[in-house]
Amino acid sequence: MESRLLKSIFFNFFIVPHSTISRSCYLEQTLKKTGILVLENGETFTGESFAAEGMNFGEVVFNTSMTGYQEILTDPSYKRQIITLTYPEIGNYGVIKKESQSKKIHAHGFLIKNYNDSYYNPASDGSLKDFLKKEKIIALKNLDTRKLTRMIRSQGAMEGVISSKLSKKDRLLKLLKEKPRFHTFDLASEVSTKKSYWYHREKQGKLRIGVIDFGVKENILRLLAKNQASVLVLPLTVSIEEIFSNQLDGILLSNGPGDPNALREDIVVKVKNLIGKVPIFGICFGHQILLKALGKKVYKLKFGHHGANHPIKNFANQRTTISSQNHGYAIEKTAGTEGNHEGSHEGSQYEINLNDKTLAGYFNEELRFFSVQYHPEGAPGPQENYEYFNHFLHLIEKNAFKQKH
C-alpha cells in the first residue's frame, strides 16, 4: 500500500506535469512561424512572425524611443516604412485607443527584439499583437535589432521586404528590386485628408487656425484646441481662395511622410504665396515645405532622425531642449556660422540639432513665420517644446514672433 502510494505521488507530481509541459512546449514550438526581412543589399534577418501574415515593402528605419510604440505605428509620417525599435522590450503596456495619432497604422512592417503579450495597464484596450493583426501589419519578434540598427547606421536607410510566407531570399530580393523606390512616392498626398473638417467643432476658440494636412498627428490638433483655438484641417490641395474665405488667423503646416521633393510643385508655390500674408507655423515636413518655398534645398539624411532624445540648441537664447524627431530629410544649410547663415532672410534666427549640426528650427519675426524640424507635440517624446503652440497664438495676436525665454 505504501509503495503504491509513493508511486502514485511520484507519477502525479513528476511524470504527468513533465509530460504535459513537454507536450505544451512542443506544441508551442511547432506553432511558431518564421518571418524574414531582406534588405536591398542582400542581407537577411529572420524572426518569428507574431501578427498578420503576408508580404510588404518599404524603407527600413530604426527608432530609439523607449516608449510610445503605438504612437509611432499610427504616425502618418511612417507611411511605407518598416520600423525597427531599438528598445528591446515591447508590448508590456498594451494599446490605448486614445493614444493613437491617426485612425490607422501607416507603417508597412514592424521589427522588434522581445514581445511581451502579458501586458499590464489598467487603461489599456487590448494587446499590441491584436492591434497589429487587426490592422493587418506584418511584425517580427526575436529579430537581431541591434545588428540591423548598426547596419543601417553604417550603410544608411535601405529598402526592404518583410514576409511571413515567402522565405526564399533570391525571390524576395528580386521582387524588392522591381518595386519603385521610396523617394519616388508622393506620400503626403496619400495620407492627407480629402476634404476639410473642423476638429472638435463644438469648441469655439478665440482664434481660427487652418492646418494644412500633410499627415497631421492627433496631438498637434489636440494641443491647438487646448490652447483655445478653433482648428480647421485642410487637404494639401486646398486653394488660397478657400484659405482666405474661411477667415483663418494663422496656418500650420503639418508633419508628413516621405521626400518633400516628391510633392507637387504647385503646393510649394501656394505656401510661398502665403508667406508674409498670414502667420505660419511649420512642423517637420511642414518645416521643409516652408523653407523650400523660401528657396532652400532639401536633402536626404543617411539614416534619418527617429527617436525622442535629440538635443536642440536655440542660438537666440542659448537654450537647449530635448526633442522628438521623425524624418529622413533635412534642409541644406548655406555657408556661414551655425547661428548666422549667409544668404538667409534678414532677421532670421536658428536652432540646430546638436547631434549632427543639421538645421532644426528657423524663425523670422518680420515675415511672421517659424518652423521646426522636430515634433514639439511629442507623442511619443518629451513635452519641453509644447510652448511653441502657445507661441504660435501669440505670433498671431501680436503679429510678431517672440523667441522662447
Short mmCIF file of C-alpha atoms in Angstrom, two decimals:
data_model
loop_
_atom_site.label_atom_id
_atom_site.label_comp_id
_atom_site.label_asym_id
_atom_site.label_seq_id
_atom_site.Cartn_x
_atom_site.Cartn_y
_atom_site.Cartn_z
CA MET A 1 0.00 0.00 0.00
CA GLU A 2 2.73 2.42 0.98
CA SER A 3 4.72 1.50 -2.10
CA ARG A 4 1.73 2.11 -4.39
CA LEU A 5 1.09 5.49 -2.71
CA LEU A 6 4.67 6.58 -3.27
CA LYS A 7 4.50 5.51 -6.92
CA SER A 8 1.25 7.46 -7.35
CA ILE A 9 2.75 10.60 -5.81
CA PHE A 10 5.85 10.28 -7.98
CA PHE A 11 3.75 9.79 -11.15
CA ASN A 12 1.33 12.65 -10.45
CA PHE A 13 3.88 15.23 -9.32
CA PHE A 14 6.79 14.42 -11.63
CA ILE A 15 5.84 12.31 -14.63
CA VAL A 16 2.47 13.88 -15.59
CA PRO A 17 3.43 17.57 -15.21
CA HIS A 18 6.70 16.96 -17.04
CA SER A 19 4.88 15.20 -19.84
CA THR A 20 2.23 17.94 -20.04
CA ILE A 21 4.84 20.71 -20.08
CA SER A 22 6.85 18.90 -22.72
CA ARG A 23 3.82 18.46 -24.94
CA SER A 24 2.88 22.12 -24.39
CA CYS A 25 6.39 23.32 -25.25
CA TYR A 26 6.49 21.07 -28.29
CA LEU A 27 3.12 22.40 -29.46
CA GLU A 28 4.28 25.98 -28.93
CA GLN A 29 7.44 25.34 -30.94
CA THR A 30 5.51 23.82 -33.83
CA LEU A 31 3.09 26.77 -33.91
CA LYS A 32 5.91 29.33 -34.28
CA LYS A 33 6.05 30.94 -37.71
CA THR A 34 9.33 32.13 -39.11
CA GLY A 35 9.37 35.53 -40.76
CA ILE A 36 12.07 37.14 -42.86
CA LEU A 37 13.39 40.60 -43.70
CA VAL A 38 15.52 41.01 -46.82
CA LEU A 39 17.37 44.28 -47.41
CA GLU A 40 18.32 45.70 -50.78
CA ASN A 41 21.99 44.96 -50.04
CA GLY A 42 21.14 41.24 -49.85
CA GLU A 43 21.37 40.92 -46.06
CA THR A 44 18.74 38.69 -44.46
CA PHE A 45 17.28 38.81 -40.94
CA THR A 46 14.97 36.17 -39.55
CA GLY A 47 12.49 36.40 -36.72
CA GLU A 48 9.22 34.99 -35.51
CA SER A 49 6.06 36.30 -37.15
CA PHE A 50 3.51 37.16 -34.45
CA ALA A 51 0.88 39.36 -36.14
CA ALA A 52 -0.60 39.44 -39.64
CA GLU A 53 0.60 37.19 -42.45
CA GLY A 54 1.73 38.32 -45.86
CA MET A 55 4.45 40.39 -47.51
CA ASN A 56 5.15 44.12 -47.75
CA PHE A 57 7.80 46.55 -48.96
CA GLY A 58 9.19 49.77 -47.53
CA GLU A 59 12.16 51.78 -46.33
CA VAL A 60 13.71 50.20 -43.23
CA VAL A 61 14.42 52.71 -40.43
CA PHE A 62 15.09 52.48 -36.70
CA ASN A 63 13.55 54.41 -33.81
CA THR A 64 15.36 54.87 -30.49
CA SER A 65 12.33 55.76 -28.34
CA MET A 66 11.94 53.72 -25.15
CA THR A 67 8.14 54.08 -25.04
CA GLY A 68 5.35 55.03 -27.41
CA TYR A 69 5.24 52.15 -29.88
CA GLN A 70 1.54 52.80 -30.51
CA GLU A 71 2.08 56.48 -31.30
CA ILE A 72 4.96 55.56 -33.61
CA LEU A 73 2.94 52.98 -35.51
CA THR A 74 -0.01 55.33 -36.02
CA ASP A 75 2.08 58.36 -37.04
CA PRO A 76 1.30 59.04 -40.75
CA SER A 77 4.93 60.12 -41.18
CA TYR A 78 5.86 56.40 -41.19
CA LYS A 79 3.87 55.70 -44.36
CA ARG A 80 5.63 52.98 -46.44
CA GLN A 81 8.35 52.43 -43.82
CA ILE A 82 9.32 49.27 -41.94
CA ILE A 83 10.05 50.30 -38.35
CA THR A 84 12.76 48.76 -36.19
CA LEU A 85 12.60 49.57 -32.48
CA THR A 86 15.95 49.61 -30.70
CA TYR A 87 14.38 49.32 -27.24
CA PRO A 88 14.16 45.55 -26.66
CA GLU A 89 11.03 45.08 -24.51
CA ILE A 90 7.84 45.86 -26.44
CA GLY A 91 4.16 45.27 -25.74
CA ASN A 92 4.28 45.33 -21.95
CA TYR A 93 1.63 48.07 -21.52
CA GLY A 94 -0.74 47.05 -24.32
CA VAL A 95 -2.60 49.53 -26.52
CA ILE A 96 -4.70 52.54 -25.51
CA LYS A 97 -7.10 53.79 -28.20
CA LYS A 98 -6.86 57.46 -27.29
CA GLU A 99 -3.06 57.42 -27.70
CA SER A 100 -3.24 56.71 -31.45
CA GLN A 101 -2.03 59.57 -33.65
CA SER A 102 -4.34 58.74 -36.55
CA LYS A 103 -7.14 56.34 -37.40
CA LYS A 104 -4.87 53.50 -38.51
CA ILE A 105 -1.33 52.14 -38.67
CA HIS A 106 0.62 53.62 -41.57
CA ALA A 107 3.86 51.62 -41.23
CA HIS A 108 4.45 48.73 -43.65
CA GLY A 109 6.11 46.47 -41.10
CA PHE A 110 7.29 46.20 -37.50
CA LEU A 111 10.55 44.68 -36.21
CA ILE A 112 11.35 44.13 -32.52
CA LYS A 113 13.53 42.07 -30.20
CA ASN A 114 11.27 40.82 -27.40
CA TYR A 115 7.47 40.88 -27.37
CA ASN A 116 5.57 40.67 -24.08
CA ASP A 117 1.95 39.64 -24.52
CA SER A 118 1.39 39.65 -20.73
CA TYR A 119 0.78 43.37 -20.72
CA TYR A 120 -0.46 45.22 -17.65
CA ASN A 121 -2.08 48.62 -17.79
CA PRO A 122 -5.48 49.48 -16.26
CA ALA A 123 -6.10 51.91 -19.12
CA SER A 124 -5.24 49.50 -21.96
CA ASP A 125 -7.83 48.45 -24.53
CA GLY A 126 -6.04 45.31 -25.69
CA SER A 127 -2.72 43.82 -26.69
CA LEU A 128 -0.29 45.15 -29.26
CA LYS A 129 -0.39 41.82 -31.11
CA ASP A 130 -4.17 42.00 -31.55
CA PHE A 131 -3.87 45.62 -32.68
CA LEU A 132 -1.29 44.66 -35.31
CA LYS A 133 -3.41 41.75 -36.51
CA LYS A 134 -6.49 43.94 -36.79
CA GLU A 135 -4.55 46.47 -38.85
CA LYS A 136 -3.03 43.65 -40.99
CA ILE A 137 0.54 44.62 -40.14
CA ILE A 138 3.34 42.08 -40.54
CA ALA A 139 5.53 42.05 -37.44
CA LEU A 140 8.60 40.01 -36.48
CA LYS A 141 9.94 39.42 -32.98
CA ASN A 142 13.14 37.75 -31.74
CA LEU A 143 14.96 39.57 -34.53
CA ASP A 144 18.53 40.85 -34.09
CA THR A 145 17.53 44.51 -33.96
CA ARG A 146 20.97 45.56 -32.69
CA LYS A 147 22.73 44.15 -35.75
CA LEU A 148 20.11 45.64 -38.07
CA THR A 149 20.39 49.08 -36.45
CA ARG A 150 24.19 49.06 -36.68
CA MET A 151 23.93 48.13 -40.36
CA ILE A 152 21.52 50.99 -41.10
CA ARG A 153 23.76 53.42 -39.21
CA SER A 154 26.83 52.38 -41.21
CA GLN A 155 25.24 51.87 -44.65
CA GLY A 156 22.20 54.15 -44.45
CA ALA A 157 18.46 53.58 -44.62
CA MET A 158 17.61 50.86 -47.13
CA GLU A 159 14.63 49.46 -48.95
CA GLY A 160 13.45 46.14 -47.60
CA VAL A 161 10.81 43.44 -47.91
CA ILE A 162 9.20 41.78 -44.90
CA SER A 163 7.44 38.44 -45.30
CA SER A 164 5.76 35.84 -43.12
CA LYS A 165 5.04 33.48 -46.04
CA LEU A 166 7.62 33.56 -48.80
CA SER A 167 11.06 32.78 -47.37
CA LYS A 168 13.31 32.39 -50.40
CA LYS A 169 15.85 35.20 -50.26
CA ASP A 170 16.56 35.36 -54.00
CA ARG A 171 12.89 35.57 -54.88
CA LEU A 172 12.22 38.27 -52.27
CA LEU A 173 15.25 40.29 -53.37
CA LYS A 174 14.10 40.14 -56.99
CA LEU A 175 10.62 41.34 -56.02
CA LEU A 176 12.13 44.14 -53.95
CA LYS A 177 14.30 45.44 -56.77
CA GLU A 178 11.29 45.52 -59.09
CA LYS A 179 9.43 47.91 -56.76
CA PRO A 180 9.53 51.72 -57.16
CA ARG A 181 11.96 53.45 -54.80
CA PHE A 182 10.70 55.04 -51.59
CA HIS A 183 11.63 58.60 -52.61
CA THR A 184 9.52 58.43 -55.78
CA PHE A 185 6.20 58.33 -53.89
CA ASP A 186 4.22 61.49 -53.12
CA LEU A 187 3.29 60.07 -49.72
CA ALA A 188 1.87 63.29 -48.29
CA SER A 189 -0.85 63.20 -50.94
CA GLU A 190 -1.65 59.61 -49.93
CA VAL A 191 -2.27 60.41 -46.26
CA SER A 192 -3.75 63.94 -46.46
CA THR A 193 -7.44 64.37 -45.75
CA LYS A 194 -9.58 64.51 -48.89
CA LYS A 195 -11.88 67.21 -47.57
CA SER A 196 -11.81 69.95 -44.95
CA TYR A 197 -13.18 69.31 -41.46
CA TRP A 198 -13.35 71.09 -38.12
CA TYR A 199 -11.56 69.43 -35.22
CA HIS A 200 -13.94 69.41 -32.22
CA ARG A 201 -16.16 71.99 -33.91
CA GLU A 202 -18.24 72.48 -30.78
CA LYS A 203 -15.27 74.06 -29.01
CA GLN A 204 -15.14 77.58 -30.38
CA GLY A 205 -11.74 79.14 -29.81
CA LYS A 206 -10.57 82.71 -29.75
CA LEU A 207 -8.54 82.18 -32.94
CA ARG A 208 -9.22 80.19 -36.13
CA ILE A 209 -6.26 78.06 -37.19
CA GLY A 210 -6.02 76.27 -40.51
CA VAL A 211 -3.90 73.08 -40.53
CA ILE A 212 -2.72 72.01 -43.98
CA ASP A 213 -2.65 68.26 -43.60
CA PHE A 214 0.47 66.56 -44.98
CA GLY A 215 -0.07 63.70 -42.48
CA VAL A 216 -1.01 65.51 -39.28
CA LYS A 217 -0.73 63.82 -35.88
CA GLU A 218 -3.63 63.88 -33.46
CA ASN A 219 -1.60 65.54 -30.71
CA ILE A 220 -0.90 68.59 -32.89
CA LEU A 221 -4.64 69.18 -33.27
CA ARG A 222 -5.23 68.42 -29.60
CA LEU A 223 -2.67 70.98 -28.41
CA LEU A 224 -4.00 73.70 -30.71
CA ALA A 225 -7.51 73.10 -29.35
CA LYS A 226 -6.15 73.01 -25.81
CA ASN A 227 -4.74 76.48 -26.41
CA GLN A 228 -8.27 77.68 -27.18
CA ALA A 229 -8.04 77.65 -30.97
CA SER A 230 -10.72 76.54 -33.43
CA VAL A 231 -8.96 74.15 -35.79
CA LEU A 232 -9.89 73.62 -39.44
CA VAL A 233 -7.99 70.71 -41.04
CA LEU A 234 -7.41 71.32 -44.74
CA PRO A 235 -6.34 68.96 -47.56
CA LEU A 236 -2.96 69.80 -49.08
CA THR A 237 -4.80 70.62 -52.32
CA VAL A 238 -6.70 73.48 -50.63
CA SER A 239 -6.69 76.70 -52.65
CA ILE A 240 -5.52 80.05 -51.33
CA GLU A 241 -9.02 81.36 -52.03
CA GLU A 242 -10.51 78.75 -49.68
CA ILE A 243 -7.93 79.53 -47.01
CA PHE A 244 -8.81 83.23 -47.00
CA SER A 245 -12.55 82.63 -47.39
CA ASN A 246 -12.53 80.83 -44.03
CA GLN A 247 -11.07 83.96 -42.39
CA LEU A 248 -8.24 81.98 -40.79
CA ASP A 249 -5.95 83.79 -38.38
CA GLY A 250 -2.98 81.50 -38.93
CA ILE A 251 -1.75 78.47 -40.88
CA LEU A 252 0.05 75.42 -39.51
CA LEU A 253 1.91 73.22 -42.00
CA SER A 254 1.84 69.74 -40.50
CA ASN A 255 4.24 66.84 -40.36
CA GLY A 256 4.05 64.19 -43.06
CA PRO A 257 5.81 61.25 -44.75
CA GLY A 258 8.36 60.85 -47.49
CA ASP A 259 10.53 63.08 -49.63
CA PRO A 260 9.35 66.73 -49.82
CA ASN A 261 10.89 66.88 -53.31
CA ALA A 262 8.23 64.40 -54.49
CA LEU A 263 5.43 66.78 -53.50
CA ARG A 264 3.61 68.61 -56.28
CA GLU A 265 5.37 71.88 -57.03
CA ASP A 266 2.13 73.88 -57.08
CA ILE A 267 1.70 73.16 -53.35
CA VAL A 268 5.12 74.65 -52.61
CA VAL A 269 4.20 77.69 -54.72
CA LYS A 270 0.97 78.03 -52.74
CA VAL A 271 2.90 78.11 -49.45
CA LYS A 272 5.25 80.69 -50.94
CA ASN A 273 2.26 82.90 -51.72
CA LEU A 274 1.10 82.66 -48.10
CA ILE A 275 4.40 83.85 -46.59
CA GLY A 276 4.07 87.36 -45.19
CA LYS A 277 0.28 87.39 -45.62
CA VAL A 278 -0.63 85.17 -42.67
CA PRO A 279 1.31 83.85 -39.64
CA ILE A 280 2.71 80.36 -40.39
CA PHE A 281 3.98 77.55 -38.15
CA GLY A 282 5.70 74.59 -39.83
CA ILE A 283 6.37 71.23 -38.20
CA CYS A 284 8.79 68.62 -39.61
CA PHE A 285 7.58 68.03 -43.21
CA GLY A 286 5.83 71.40 -42.98
CA HIS A 287 9.15 72.97 -41.93
CA GLN A 288 10.77 71.55 -45.06
CA ILE A 289 7.98 72.73 -47.35
CA LEU A 290 8.07 76.23 -45.85
CA LEU A 291 11.83 76.51 -46.40
CA LYS A 292 11.57 75.03 -49.91
CA ALA A 293 9.13 77.87 -50.58
CA LEU A 294 11.87 80.25 -49.41
CA GLY A 295 14.28 78.74 -51.95
CA LYS A 296 16.19 76.35 -49.70
CA LYS A 297 17.08 72.80 -50.77
CA VAL A 298 16.09 69.51 -49.12
CA TYR A 299 18.49 66.57 -48.98
CA LYS A 300 18.24 63.01 -47.67
CA LEU A 301 19.93 62.13 -44.38
CA LYS A 302 21.98 58.94 -44.19
CA PHE A 303 19.66 57.16 -41.77
CA GLY A 304 17.34 59.92 -40.59
CA HIS A 305 16.34 61.10 -37.13
CA HIS A 306 13.81 58.81 -35.45
CA GLY A 307 13.62 58.98 -31.67
CA ALA A 308 12.68 61.00 -28.60
CA ASN A 309 16.09 62.11 -27.33
CA HIS A 310 17.52 64.60 -29.83
CA PRO A 311 19.12 67.74 -28.28
CA ILE A 312 18.23 71.07 -29.89
CA LYS A 313 20.04 74.38 -29.35
CA ASN A 314 18.37 77.75 -29.89
CA PHE A 315 21.01 80.36 -30.85
CA ALA A 316 18.82 83.33 -29.94
CA ASN A 317 18.69 82.46 -26.25
CA GLN A 318 21.36 79.71 -25.97
CA ARG A 319 18.73 77.35 -24.60
CA THR A 320 18.91 73.58 -25.21
CA THR A 321 15.90 71.27 -25.15
CA ILE A 322 15.33 67.58 -25.86
CA SER A 323 13.08 66.84 -28.82
CA SER A 324 11.14 64.05 -30.50
CA GLN A 325 12.06 63.59 -34.15
CA ASN A 326 10.92 61.52 -37.11
CA HIS A 327 12.24 62.45 -40.53
CA GLY A 328 14.60 61.19 -43.19
CA TYR A 329 15.28 64.53 -44.89
CA ALA A 330 16.72 67.87 -43.82
CA ILE A 331 17.20 71.43 -45.07
CA GLU A 332 20.56 72.18 -46.64
CA LYS A 333 22.44 74.84 -44.70
CA THR A 334 24.08 77.69 -46.58
CA ALA A 335 27.66 78.74 -45.88
CA GLY A 336 28.38 80.62 -42.68
CA THR A 337 28.40 80.04 -38.97
CA GLU A 338 25.90 77.81 -37.21
CA GLY A 339 23.87 80.72 -35.91
CA ASN A 340 24.09 83.10 -38.83
CA HIS A 341 23.85 81.62 -42.33
CA GLU A 342 24.77 83.60 -45.41
CA GLY A 343 22.04 84.02 -47.98
CA SER A 344 19.31 83.78 -45.36
CA HIS A 345 16.48 86.21 -44.82
CA GLU A 346 17.41 89.21 -42.71
CA GLY A 347 16.35 88.89 -39.10
CA SER A 348 16.14 85.09 -39.15
CA GLN A 349 17.06 83.03 -36.09
CA TYR A 350 18.03 79.39 -35.89
CA GLU A 351 18.01 76.15 -33.97
CA ILE A 352 20.50 73.33 -34.56
CA ASN A 353 20.41 69.59 -33.85
CA LEU A 354 23.44 69.14 -31.60
CA ASN A 355 23.97 65.53 -32.69
CA ASP A 356 24.86 66.31 -36.30
CA LYS A 357 24.54 70.14 -36.62
CA THR A 358 21.60 69.92 -39.03
CA LEU A 359 19.13 72.79 -39.18
CA ALA A 360 16.39 72.20 -36.59
CA GLY A 361 14.49 75.48 -36.47
CA TYR A 362 14.02 78.67 -38.49
CA PHE A 363 12.33 81.84 -37.20
CA ASN A 364 11.56 85.16 -38.87
CA GLU A 365 9.75 87.84 -36.89
CA GLU A 366 9.32 90.25 -39.77
CA LEU A 367 7.68 87.70 -42.09
CA ARG A 368 5.65 86.24 -39.20
CA PHE A 369 6.62 82.60 -39.53
CA PHE A 370 8.60 79.97 -37.70
CA SER A 371 9.19 76.28 -38.24
CA VAL A 372 10.89 73.37 -36.50
CA GLN A 373 12.30 70.14 -37.93
CA TYR A 374 11.28 68.18 -34.84
CA HIS A 375 7.93 67.40 -33.17
CA PRO A 376 7.04 69.92 -30.45
CA GLU A 377 3.86 67.91 -29.78
CA GLY A 378 5.92 64.82 -28.80
CA ALA A 379 3.66 61.75 -28.82
CA PRO A 380 5.85 59.97 -28.04
CA GLY A 381 8.54 62.09 -26.51
CA PRO A 382 9.34 64.99 -24.19
CA GLN A 383 7.00 67.92 -23.65
CA GLU A 384 9.68 70.61 -23.42
CA ASN A 385 8.59 72.23 -26.68
CA TYR A 386 4.82 72.28 -26.10
CA GLU A 387 5.19 76.02 -25.59
CA TYR A 388 5.58 76.58 -29.33
CA PHE A 389 1.84 76.11 -29.76
CA ASN A 390 1.24 78.95 -27.34
CA HIS A 391 3.92 80.98 -29.12
CA PHE A 392 2.08 80.47 -32.39
CA LEU A 393 -1.08 82.01 -30.96
CA HIS A 394 0.97 84.91 -29.56
CA LEU A 395 2.52 85.36 -33.00
CA ILE A 396 -0.95 85.70 -34.44
CA GLU A 397 -2.20 88.02 -31.71
CA LYS A 398 0.85 90.27 -31.67
CA ASN A 399 1.69 89.90 -35.37
CA ALA A 400 5.22 89.13 -34.27
CA PHE A 401 7.04 86.07 -33.04
CA LYS A 402 8.56 86.16 -29.57
CA GLN A 403 11.56 83.94 -29.04
CA LYS A 404 11.48 81.37 -26.26
CA HIS A 405 12.88 82.60 -22.99
#
